[in-house]
Structures are given as C-alpha cells and as structure tokens.
Tab-separated table of C-alpha atoms in Angstrom:
chain	number	residue	atom	x	y	z
A	162	UNK	CA	-0.055	-0.133	-0.153
A	163	UNK	CA	1.644	3.276	-0.869
A	164	UNK	CA	-0.674	5.422	1.373
A	165	UNK	CA	-0.521	6.758	4.750
A	166	UNK	CA	-1.173	9.589	7.195
A	167	UNK	CA	-1.462	10.250	10.843
A	168	UNK	CA	-2.246	7.391	13.170
A	169	UNK	CA	-5.770	6.162	12.757
A	170	UNK	CA	-7.140	3.127	14.410
A	171	UNK	CA	-9.838	2.742	11.523
A	172	UNK	CA	-6.903	2.483	9.077
A	173	UNK	CA	-5.018	0.254	11.170
A	174	UNK	CA	-8.209	-1.973	11.490
A	175	UNK	CA	-9.094	-2.237	8.054
A	176	UNK	CA	-5.469	-3.537	6.887
A	177	UNK	CA	-5.634	-6.075	9.617
A	178	UNK	CA	-8.858	-7.139	8.905
A	179	UNK	CA	-7.425	-8.010	5.333
A	180	UNK	CA	-4.539	-9.918	6.890
A	181	UNK	CA	-7.071	-12.005	8.980
A	182	UNK	CA	-8.707	-12.737	5.921
A	183	UNK	CA	-5.387	-14.468	4.702
A	184	UNK	CA	-4.225	-11.195	2.629
A	185	UNK	CA	-0.490	-10.172	3.488
A	186	UNK	CA	-0.309	-6.452	3.009
A	187	UNK	CA	3.134	-4.724	2.777
A	188	UNK	CA	2.756	-0.786	3.745
A	189	UNK	CA	5.021	1.970	2.908
A	190	UNK	CA	6.845	3.306	6.141
A	191	UNK	CA	6.355	7.287	5.199
A	192	UNK	CA	8.717	10.028	3.953
A	193	UNK	CA	9.134	12.181	6.551
A	194	UNK	CA	12.111	11.102	8.485
A	195	UNK	CA	9.979	10.234	11.583
A	196	UNK	CA	9.041	7.290	13.643
A	197	UNK	CA	6.823	5.102	11.393
A	198	UNK	CA	4.849	4.183	14.843
A	199	UNK	CA	2.934	7.658	14.543
A	200	UNK	CA	1.494	6.902	11.095
A	201	UNK	CA	-1.131	4.514	9.785
A	202	UNK	CA	-0.927	2.064	8.643
A	203	UNK	CA	2.587	1.962	8.961
A	204	UNK	CA	2.278	1.138	12.702
A	205	UNK	CA	0.041	-2.004	12.005
A	206	UNK	CA	1.794	-4.955	13.595
A	207	UNK	CA	0.598	-7.684	11.061
A	208	UNK	CA	1.631	-5.752	8.294
A	209	UNK	CA	5.124	-5.656	6.491
A	210	UNK	CA	6.158	-2.130	7.055
A	211	UNK	CA	8.824	-0.853	4.303
A	212	UNK	CA	11.333	1.604	4.892
A	213	UNK	CA	13.501	2.677	1.920
A	214	UNK	CA	17.332	2.662	1.071
A	215	UNK	CA	19.298	4.230	-1.632
A	216	UNK	CA	21.914	2.508	-4.193
A	217	UNK	CA	24.426	2.315	-1.321
A	218	UNK	CA	22.034	0.490	1.233
A	219	UNK	CA	21.847	3.469	3.161
A	220	UNK	CA	18.788	4.594	4.722
A	221	UNK	CA	17.199	7.203	2.383
A	222	UNK	CA	17.184	10.514	3.933
A	223	UNK	CA	13.609	10.889	3.714
A	224	UNK	CA	12.416	7.375	4.933
A	225	UNK	CA	10.643	6.956	8.404
A	226	UNK	CA	12.305	4.421	10.809
A	227	UNK	CA	11.853	2.918	13.958
A	228	UNK	CA	10.358	-0.343	15.963
A	229	UNK	CA	7.325	-0.299	13.318
A	230	UNK	CA	9.500	-0.728	10.346
A	231	UNK	CA	9.837	-4.388	9.516
A	232	UNK	CA	12.445	-4.109	6.448
A	233	UNK	CA	14.179	-1.862	4.064
A	234	UNK	CA	14.080	-2.084	0.301
A	235	UNK	CA	15.335	0.097	-2.588
A	236	UNK	CA	13.521	3.300	-2.678
A	237	UNK	CA	15.573	6.135	-4.377
A	238	UNK	CA	15.515	6.658	-8.201
A	239	UNK	CA	13.337	3.955	-8.975
A	240	UNK	CA	12.171	3.721	-12.779
A	241	UNK	CA	8.610	2.347	-12.909
A	242	UNK	CA	5.632	2.883	-15.387
A	243	UNK	CA	4.131	6.163	-15.013
A	244	UNK	CA	1.017	8.230	-16.472
A	245	UNK	CA	1.008	9.798	-19.930
A	246	UNK	CA	1.279	6.573	-22.359
A	247	UNK	CA	1.441	2.891	-22.616
A	248	UNK	CA	5.237	2.921	-22.666
A	249	UNK	CA	5.882	5.940	-20.242
A	250	UNK	CA	8.335	5.649	-17.610
A	251	UNK	CA	9.617	7.848	-14.469
A	252	UNK	CA	12.404	7.783	-11.887
A	253	UNK	CA	11.213	8.724	-8.301
A	254	UNK	CA	11.860	8.142	-4.798
A	255	UNK	CA	9.981	7.169	-1.733
A	256	UNK	CA	9.008	4.513	0.656
A	257	UNK	CA	6.196	3.933	-2.040
A	258	UNK	CA	8.719	2.870	-4.425
A	259	UNK	CA	10.306	0.455	-1.755
A	260	UNK	CA	7.260	-0.963	-0.781
A	261	UNK	CA	6.241	-2.668	-4.259
A	262	UNK	CA	9.561	-4.665	-3.973
A	263	UNK	CA	8.555	-6.098	-0.870
A	264	UNK	CA	5.059	-6.813	-2.210
A	265	UNK	CA	6.700	-8.508	-5.441
A	266	UNK	CA	9.087	-10.544	-2.989
A	267	UNK	CA	5.648	-11.690	-1.134
A	268	UNK	CA	4.225	-12.758	-4.136
A	269	UNK	CA	7.275	-14.684	-5.453
A	270	UNK	CA	7.265	-16.562	-2.033
A	271	UNK	CA	3.684	-17.506	-2.206
A	272	UNK	CA	4.269	-18.692	-5.847
A	273	UNK	CA	6.522	-21.362	-4.269
A	274	UNK	CA	4.494	-22.045	-1.359
A	275	UNK	CA	0.834	-21.101	-1.618
A	276	UNK	CA	-0.082	-22.713	1.607
A	277	UNK	CA	1.905	-19.788	3.335
A	278	UNK	CA	-0.315	-17.757	5.931
A	279	UNK	CA	0.046	-14.073	6.195
A	280	UNK	CA	2.171	-14.691	9.632
A	281	UNK	CA	4.404	-17.497	7.942
A	282	UNK	CA	4.967	-15.381	4.854
A	283	UNK	CA	6.253	-12.398	6.846
A	284	UNK	CA	8.460	-14.843	9.062
A	285	UNK	CA	9.905	-16.321	5.931
A	286	UNK	CA	10.726	-13.082	4.361
A	287	UNK	CA	12.464	-11.609	7.327
A	288	UNK	CA	14.464	-14.672	8.299
A	289	UNK	CA	15.848	-14.843	4.650
A	290	UNK	CA	16.741	-11.226	4.355
A	291	UNK	CA	20.147	-9.871	4.790
A	292	UNK	CA	20.980	-8.461	8.368
A	293	UNK	CA	23.109	-5.843	9.344
A	294	UNK	CA	24.060	-4.045	5.987
A	295	UNK	CA	21.665	-1.092	6.277
A	296	UNK	CA	23.658	2.183	7.174
A	297	UNK	CA	21.932	4.546	9.573
A	298	UNK	CA	18.831	2.656	9.774
A	299	UNK	CA	17.303	4.684	12.456
A	300	UNK	CA	16.623	4.464	15.868
A	301	UNK	CA	14.918	1.339	16.910
A	302	UNK	CA	14.820	0.256	13.160
A	303	UNK	CA	15.844	-3.463	12.333
A	304	UNK	CA	18.756	-3.357	10.453
A	305	UNK	CA	17.148	-5.856	7.514
A	306	UNK	CA	17.374	-5.500	3.844
A	307	UNK	CA	15.129	-7.129	1.597
A	308	UNK	CA	16.633	-10.462	0.146
A	309	UNK	CA	14.728	-13.737	-0.835
A	310	UNK	CA	17.093	-15.644	-3.150
A	311	UNK	CA	18.051	-18.343	-0.746
A	312	UNK	CA	14.361	-19.226	-0.251
A	313	UNK	CA	13.736	-19.298	-3.897
A	314	UNK	CA	16.694	-20.910	-5.359
A	315	UNK	CA	17.862	-17.510	-7.064
A	316	UNK	CA	14.778	-17.675	-8.919
A	317	UNK	CA	14.917	-20.622	-10.749
A	318	UNK	CA	11.972	-23.272	-11.158
A	319	UNK	CA	11.345	-25.489	-8.355
A	320	UNK	CA	10.699	-29.200	-8.961
A	321	UNK	CA	9.077	-30.588	-5.460
A	322	UNK	CA	9.229	-34.150	-6.447
A	323	UNK	CA	12.999	-35.069	-7.338
A	324	UNK	CA	15.095	-34.497	-4.354
A	325	UNK	CA	18.293	-34.659	-6.421
A	326	UNK	CA	17.216	-32.233	-9.207
A	327	UNK	CA	19.919	-29.366	-9.144
A	328	UNK	CA	17.015	-26.957	-9.377
A	329	UNK	CA	15.349	-28.097	-6.124
A	330	UNK	CA	15.677	-25.425	-3.417
A	331	UNK	CA	18.401	-25.764	-0.983
A	332	UNK	CA	17.900	-25.098	2.486
A	333	UNK	CA	20.560	-22.600	3.533
A	334	UNK	CA	22.827	-23.100	6.589
A	335	UNK	CA	23.565	-19.667	6.820
A	336	UNK	CA	25.162	-16.669	8.809
A	337	UNK	CA	22.882	-14.983	10.745
A	338	UNK	CA	19.054	-13.958	10.500
A	339	UNK	CA	16.105	-12.764	12.151
A	340	UNK	CA	13.604	-14.882	14.062
A	341	UNK	CA	10.111	-13.753	15.430
A	342	UNK	CA	8.487	-16.875	15.790
A	343	UNK	CA	8.610	-18.954	18.855
A	344	UNK	CA	9.825	-22.523	18.215
A	345	UNK	CA	12.353	-21.259	15.702
A	346	UNK	CA	15.973	-22.663	15.778
A	347	UNK	CA	19.136	-21.659	14.082
A	348	UNK	CA	22.981	-22.637	14.192
A	349	UNK	CA	26.351	-22.049	13.014
A	350	UNK	CA	27.256	-21.992	9.556
A	351	UNK	CA	27.820	-25.639	8.291
A	352	UNK	CA	26.420	-26.933	11.259
A	353	UNK	CA	26.744	-30.115	12.063
A	354	UNK	CA	29.734	-29.712	10.033
A	355	UNK	CA	32.435	-27.469	11.147
A	356	UNK	CA	32.178	-23.731	10.767
A	357	UNK	CA	34.456	-21.895	8.880
A	358	UNK	CA	37.474	-19.527	10.097
A	359	UNK	CA	36.575	-15.685	9.963
A	360	UNK	CA	33.076	-15.955	10.701
A	361	UNK	CA	31.069	-13.183	11.527
A	362	UNK	CA	27.330	-13.866	12.129
A	363	UNK	CA	24.468	-11.854	13.639
A	364	UNK	CA	21.026	-13.178	14.850
A	365	UNK	CA	18.236	-10.947	15.964
A	366	UNK	CA	15.328	-12.521	17.766
A	367	UNK	CA	12.209	-10.338	18.392
A	368	UNK	CA	9.183	-11.669	20.756
A	369	UNK	CA	6.020	-10.072	20.693
A	370	UNK	CA	5.549	-7.002	22.972
A	371	UNK	CA	5.300	-7.749	26.578
A	372	UNK	CA	7.283	-11.027	26.195
A	373	UNK	CA	10.935	-12.088	26.686
A	374	UNK	CA	13.224	-14.293	24.821
A	375	UNK	CA	14.469	-17.581	25.912
A	376	UNK	CA	17.519	-18.886	23.845
A	377	UNK	CA	18.428	-22.454	24.548
A	378	UNK	CA	21.350	-24.104	23.059
A	379	UNK	CA	20.693	-27.791	21.942
A	380	UNK	CA	24.385	-28.470	20.746
A	381	UNK	CA	27.431	-26.376	21.353
A	382	UNK	CA	31.248	-27.092	20.794
A	383	UNK	CA	33.470	-24.057	20.236
A	384	UNK	CA	37.373	-23.718	20.458
A	385	UNK	CA	37.897	-22.960	24.027
A	386	UNK	CA	39.950	-20.246	25.498
A	387	UNK	CA	39.750	-18.924	28.948
A	388	UNK	CA	38.114	-15.442	27.893
A	389	UNK	CA	36.532	-16.614	24.752
A	390	UNK	CA	38.727	-14.437	22.820
A	391	UNK	CA	39.390	-16.859	19.817
A	392	UNK	CA	35.611	-18.360	18.797
A	393	UNK	CA	32.683	-17.198	20.625
A	394	UNK	CA	29.128	-16.849	21.058
A	395	UNK	CA	27.917	-13.471	22.387
A	396	UNK	CA	24.501	-12.850	23.657
A	397	UNK	CA	23.192	-9.240	24.152
A	398	UNK	CA	19.933	-7.861	25.514
A	399	UNK	CA	18.107	-6.033	22.799
A	400	UNK	CA	18.316	-5.909	19.056
A	401	UNK	CA	22.317	-4.868	18.902
A	402	UNK	CA	25.805	-5.445	20.559
A	403	UNK	CA	25.341	-2.161	22.116
A	404	UNK	CA	23.086	-3.416	24.616
A	405	UNK	CA	24.119	-5.408	27.997
A	406	UNK	CA	25.908	-8.738	27.375
A	407	UNK	CA	24.008	-11.425	28.761
A	408	UNK	CA	26.568	-14.222	27.788
A	409	UNK	CA	30.177	-14.831	26.509
A	410	UNK	CA	30.345	-18.400	25.715
A	411	UNK	CA	32.729	-21.321	24.107
A	412	UNK	CA	34.221	-24.428	24.692
A	413	UNK	CA	32.201	-27.704	24.704
A	414	UNK	CA	30.132	-27.361	27.645
A	415	UNK	CA	26.328	-26.892	26.818
A	416	UNK	CA	25.364	-23.133	28.155
A	417	UNK	CA	22.315	-22.850	30.537
A	418	UNK	CA	19.477	-21.141	28.915
A	419	UNK	CA	19.645	-17.338	28.418
A	420	UNK	CA	16.997	-14.789	28.732
A	421	UNK	CA	16.253	-11.377	27.717
A	422	UNK	CA	14.934	-8.204	29.852
A	423	UNK	CA	12.755	-7.138	26.898
A	424	UNK	CA	11.364	-8.480	23.772
A	425	UNK	CA	14.619	-8.821	21.754
A	426	UNK	CA	17.807	-10.711	22.023
A	427	UNK	CA	21.042	-10.113	19.795
A	428	UNK	CA	23.160	-13.130	19.066
A	429	UNK	CA	26.568	-12.832	17.477
A	430	UNK	CA	28.934	-15.745	16.445
A	431	UNK	CA	32.681	-14.802	15.487
A	432	UNK	CA	35.450	-17.303	14.687
A	433	UNK	CA	39.025	-16.032	14.242
A	434	UNK	CA	41.704	-17.567	11.453
A	435	UNK	CA	42.307	-21.035	13.011
A	436	UNK	CA	40.878	-24.099	14.365
A	437	UNK	CA	37.241	-24.939	13.867
A	438	UNK	CA	34.945	-27.159	15.640
A	439	UNK	CA	31.114	-28.477	14.955
A	440	UNK	CA	29.388	-25.242	16.229
A	441	UNK	CA	26.088	-24.854	17.751
A	442	UNK	CA	22.617	-25.246	17.488
A	443	UNK	CA	19.896	-23.214	19.330
A	444	UNK	CA	16.084	-23.133	19.849
A	445	UNK	CA	14.008	-19.744	20.468
A	446	UNK	CA	11.152	-19.663	22.647
A	447	UNK	CA	9.121	-16.794	23.779
A	448	UNK	CA	7.520	-16.548	27.429
A	449	UNK	CA	6.383	-14.000	29.922
A	450	UNK	CA	9.015	-12.899	32.436
A	451	UNK	CA	7.265	-14.098	35.191
A	452	UNK	CA	7.917	-17.608	33.655
A	453	UNK	CA	11.795	-17.433	34.079
A	454	UNK	CA	13.141	-20.073	36.411
A	455	UNK	CA	14.157	-18.442	39.693
A	456	UNK	CA	17.093	-20.789	40.387
A	457	UNK	CA	19.338	-19.723	43.698
A	458	UNK	CA	23.072	-21.021	43.171
A	459	UNK	CA	24.639	-24.011	41.781
A	460	UNK	CA	27.861	-25.637	41.241
A	461	UNK	CA	29.956	-25.270	37.720
A	462	UNK	CA	32.524	-27.090	36.763
A	463	UNK	CA	32.338	-26.400	33.040
A	464	UNK	CA	35.137	-24.450	31.468
A	465	UNK	CA	32.759	-21.543	31.394
A	466	UNK	CA	29.271	-20.340	32.231
A	467	UNK	CA	26.887	-17.741	33.302
A	468	UNK	CA	26.076	-16.783	36.887
A	469	UNK	CA	22.972	-14.790	37.342
A	470	UNK	CA	20.748	-13.862	40.095
A	471	UNK	CA	17.361	-15.675	40.669
A	472	UNK	CA	14.852	-14.888	37.811
A	473	UNK	CA	17.424	-12.923	35.812
A	474	UNK	CA	16.588	-10.739	33.943
A	475	UNK	CA	13.473	-10.209	36.060
A	476	UNK	CA	13.908	-8.285	39.575
A	477	UNK	CA	15.332	-10.397	42.163
A	478	UNK	CA	13.466	-10.946	45.523
A	479	UNK	CA	13.885	-9.843	49.018
A	480	UNK	CA	15.508	-11.893	51.392
A	481	UNK	CA	17.629	-14.055	49.138
A	482	UNK	CA	20.765	-15.988	50.223
A	483	UNK	CA	22.227	-17.848	46.893
A	484	UNK	CA	25.498	-19.429	46.829
A	485	UNK	CA	27.503	-20.290	43.544
A	486	UNK	CA	30.377	-22.664	43.687
A	487	UNK	CA	32.856	-22.861	40.702
A	488	UNK	CA	35.399	-25.599	40.487
A	489	UNK	CA	38.249	-26.188	38.179
A	490	UNK	CA	40.988	-28.592	37.891
A	491	UNK	CA	44.283	-28.632	39.888
A	492	UNK	CA	46.508	-25.932	38.344
A	493	UNK	CA	43.681	-23.913	37.002
A	494	UNK	CA	42.333	-20.501	38.068
A	495	UNK	CA	39.102	-18.846	37.676
A	496	UNK	CA	38.151	-15.456	36.116
A	497	UNK	CA	34.855	-13.754	36.800
A	498	UNK	CA	33.519	-10.899	34.927
A	499	UNK	CA	30.250	-9.038	35.267
A	500	UNK	CA	27.965	-8.348	32.246
A	501	UNK	CA	25.222	-6.623	33.841
A	502	UNK	CA	24.879	-5.382	37.482
A	503	UNK	CA	21.812	-3.531	39.002
A	504	UNK	CA	21.719	-4.445	42.811
A	505	UNK	CA	20.443	-1.937	45.565
A	506	UNK	CA	23.581	0.495	46.438
A	507	UNK	CA	25.208	1.678	49.517
A	508	UNK	CA	28.445	2.799	50.260
A	509	UNK	CA	29.645	-0.262	52.139
A	510	UNK	CA	27.389	-2.645	50.167
A	511	UNK	CA	25.501	-3.577	53.454
A	512	UNK	CA	21.794	-3.907	51.936
A	513	UNK	CA	22.172	-6.188	48.788
A	514	UNK	CA	25.294	-7.416	47.585
A	515	UNK	CA	27.381	-9.957	45.667
A	516	UNK	CA	30.183	-11.329	47.495
A	517	UNK	CA	33.164	-12.923	45.686
A	518	UNK	CA	35.652	-15.018	47.538
A	519	UNK	CA	39.062	-16.715	46.797
A	520	UNK	CA	38.330	-20.312	47.653
A	521	UNK	CA	35.436	-22.767	47.815
A	522	UNK	CA	33.671	-21.552	50.959
A	523	UNK	CA	32.224	-18.496	52.992
A	524	UNK	CA	35.404	-18.455	55.236
A	525	UNK	CA	37.880	-18.027	51.987
A	526	UNK	CA	39.690	-14.876	51.403
A	527	UNK	CA	37.222	-11.912	50.447
A	528	UNK	CA	38.088	-10.742	47.145
A	529	UNK	CA	35.214	-8.172	46.437
A	530	UNK	CA	31.953	-6.842	47.728
A	531	UNK	CA	29.895	-5.625	44.560
A	532	UNK	CA	26.616	-3.751	44.581
A	533	UNK	CA	25.079	-0.939	42.643
A	534	UNK	CA	25.415	-0.428	38.802
A	535	UNK	CA	29.130	0.286	38.237
A	536	UNK	CA	30.519	-3.100	36.662
A	537	UNK	CA	33.686	-3.939	38.393
A	538	UNK	CA	37.151	-4.998	36.781
A	539	UNK	CA	37.394	-8.984	36.143
A	540	UNK	CA	38.103	-10.754	39.329
A	541	UNK	CA	40.838	-13.571	39.519
A	542	UNK	CA	40.987	-16.623	41.956
A	543	UNK	CA	44.436	-17.547	42.978
A	544	UNK	CA	43.530	-21.254	42.790
A	545	UNK	CA	41.326	-23.767	41.170
A	546	UNK	CA	37.897	-22.304	43.094
A	547	UNK	CA	35.872	-19.540	43.333
A	548	UNK	CA	32.777	-18.724	45.926
A	549	UNK	CA	30.250	-16.339	44.986
A	550	UNK	CA	27.291	-15.454	47.351
A	551	UNK	CA	24.426	-13.044	46.430
A	552	UNK	CA	22.617	-11.792	49.622
A	553	UNK	CA	19.414	-9.258	49.582
A	554	UNK	CA	17.825	-7.612	52.485
A	555	UNK	CA	14.132	-7.113	53.426
A	556	UNK	CA	13.316	-4.221	51.245
A	557	UNK	CA	14.026	-2.842	47.819
A	558	UNK	CA	14.574	-5.052	44.822
A	559	UNK	CA	16.188	-4.193	41.764
A	560	UNK	CA	17.136	-5.938	38.132
A	561	UNK	CA	19.998	-8.422	39.504
A	562	UNK	CA	23.253	-9.499	38.134
A	563	UNK	CA	24.873	-11.489	35.295
A	564	UNK	CA	28.450	-12.604	35.484
A	565	UNK	CA	30.560	-14.942	33.130
A	566	UNK	CA	33.331	-17.257	34.577
A	567	UNK	CA	36.110	-18.921	32.756
A	568	UNK	CA	38.147	-21.743	33.817
A	569	UNK	CA	41.948	-20.777	33.167
C-alpha cells in the first residue's frame, strides 16, 4: 500500500482485517524522516512495513524509521511505469517505491509455497533477508534488507518431486538471520559440520511486545579459550551489540538457557583465523517474564558459564541468599566478569550485594563485595575455585546481575 498519514485506528483495523482474512499487506513506512509508529497503516503490527534505502544500502534521508518498520528495500531513483502513455516511465523516490519490491517478493514466496499464511510469509521473508548491511537505519529500526534468493533458489523453477534435481531449493545453512516466531531454530554456518574460519554472524530475535526471549542451546562445541577471545557466541540484551551482554560463550559445555529482559535479543557468532569445531544449534522460545525459572545458586565445573541472580533478567526478590560454587581442575584458576549489574547501592554494600571469595567457602579470602550499577574489573582467583554469594535484605529489589566465569 502506497498510502499513509497520521495514526488512525480505523485504517489499522482495515489493514488488519485483510490480513486476518489471509491477504498479506505490505505498507510504506512514510517519507518524513520520523518514527513510523506515528503513522497509519505503517504502525500496524501484522503488516509488513517497508522503509527505503538508496543504491549504497543507506537509509534514504526521507524514510521513516523505528520499531514499527519491519524491513528496508530500494526506494531511491526507482524507474517504473508512469502516466501519460502505454510506454511512459519515470524515476522517483519514496517508501512507496520501496514497498512494491516487498510486495513482489511476497508474491514470489507465495508462488513457491501457496500454503503460507500471512504470519508465516512475513516470518519467512524476514528470516531470509540480509541483516546488518543498512547504514543508519534509524533509532529502533531492524537492520534488515530485503533478500529472498536463498528461499527461491535464485528464481529458478522448483521441482518439488525429485530431491536430487539441481533446481530444487536448498535450505541455506546461513550466517545470521531474523527470528520472530517462537520455536524457531538456528545454528552456526555448516552445522553440524565445522564452521569456517573468520565467521562473523548476527542473529536477531524479536518476541511479541510484553514477552521475553529464552535462548536454549541444544548442541555446543567451539574452540575453548579462557576469555573466549578466539571463537565465541555472545548474547546481548536488545537488538544490537550495544545492549548489555548477557553471555560470552565458548568451549564444549552446553550453556544454560539465556533470557532477555525485553522482547529482543541479539546473538553474534565469530571465529578467528585458525581452528574450527562443529559449532552450535539453538532453539528460540517466547514467554512471560514471570515464567523465567528463579534458580538460586549452583555448582559449576564446565570451562565457562554464566551466573545470574534468581529470575534474571526479572528483578530479584527480598531476603535471598544464594551460593555459587565454581570449581576447576588442579592448576587452573577462575576469572569472573560481570556482564550486567543492578543491585541496591550503599557505600558499604550492606543491603544487597554480591560477595566473591578466593576459594570454595564463605570463610575463604574476600576478593570483592559488589553492589550498585558500576561494573567492576574482572576478578581472578589464586587457585582452582571461586565462591560467590548473593544476598538481599528485606526491602528494595532491582534488576540483579549476570556474570561470566572462565576456567583459566
């Protein structure tokens, strides 16, 4: 749809009624360099809202942006048919020129699979598109550029019967993607075969508003290093690596589930120039934040892991006392790096606090007592064990903490 204006519940309802009846709708984001969430039908959640890019994959200076935009497509100096004659053309710019690219791509996807519902069609389009290449996408915008060749086999005709026919579509074992459906899975490139050197993949996960993301690793084997500086999976809270790091993972131990605080999670996978392993596979699920398990302490012996306050990323409760025991092998030491810290502050950390001790018990030498929101420097043990205790008093609760440990 190449139309739009101010926010209109009637316009939104009309578009959503079409989608409810099985007709997917692509809508222009608008051309005012403003937040598309203030425009209708651009703000409609079920629709595919399209922003515009130029020939250099930069967001067009006029294109609206924001969390209501779903995808970008070319929209600058686009030549198309025009009024004035049967062969008249014109080159113009606007999100109304970007939107038909997406509508056409949707038609191609439906031609390949007519059974796609509007929700499945939108999800397939977003998951197959290219993430991270749009320059200056605008605050809140998904950095997603239209691309469906991997799904459609580059436009070649598909033979659904003969599985060895070279024109059958190949499901890509890709590097990165966008996932907004609970139950989605993704993996490292080439999985279950070894990933390549010099990988740099980004995966963006978005749950419905009001829900959080649970990321569960079903298989995990990466090159191990004490601080995961070689090959690593890093998980961030939000839609980019500028968010709080929730986990920094490597080695062969299957990590515990990771939870977002809001409805978005960003996952990066990088590998260096030498040594490769089988990689990882992961499962995405969405839930209410109240459903997050509220575990309190545990014992860790894997090469690395993530310690969190009970219920993280939801707020911790009052009157909590949790003990975490990290135990390495003889000759190893332990590092502990706080990824996020939001614990009630006092100058002496006497109310709520995280206590770190050099050894295996509450009587071991005190290394640090942490509270507030300022991340401390990485803490190191002198031996093979580290004791961590989280304590809260009877009033005031905050966001809690997340910390990554590594056996060195």
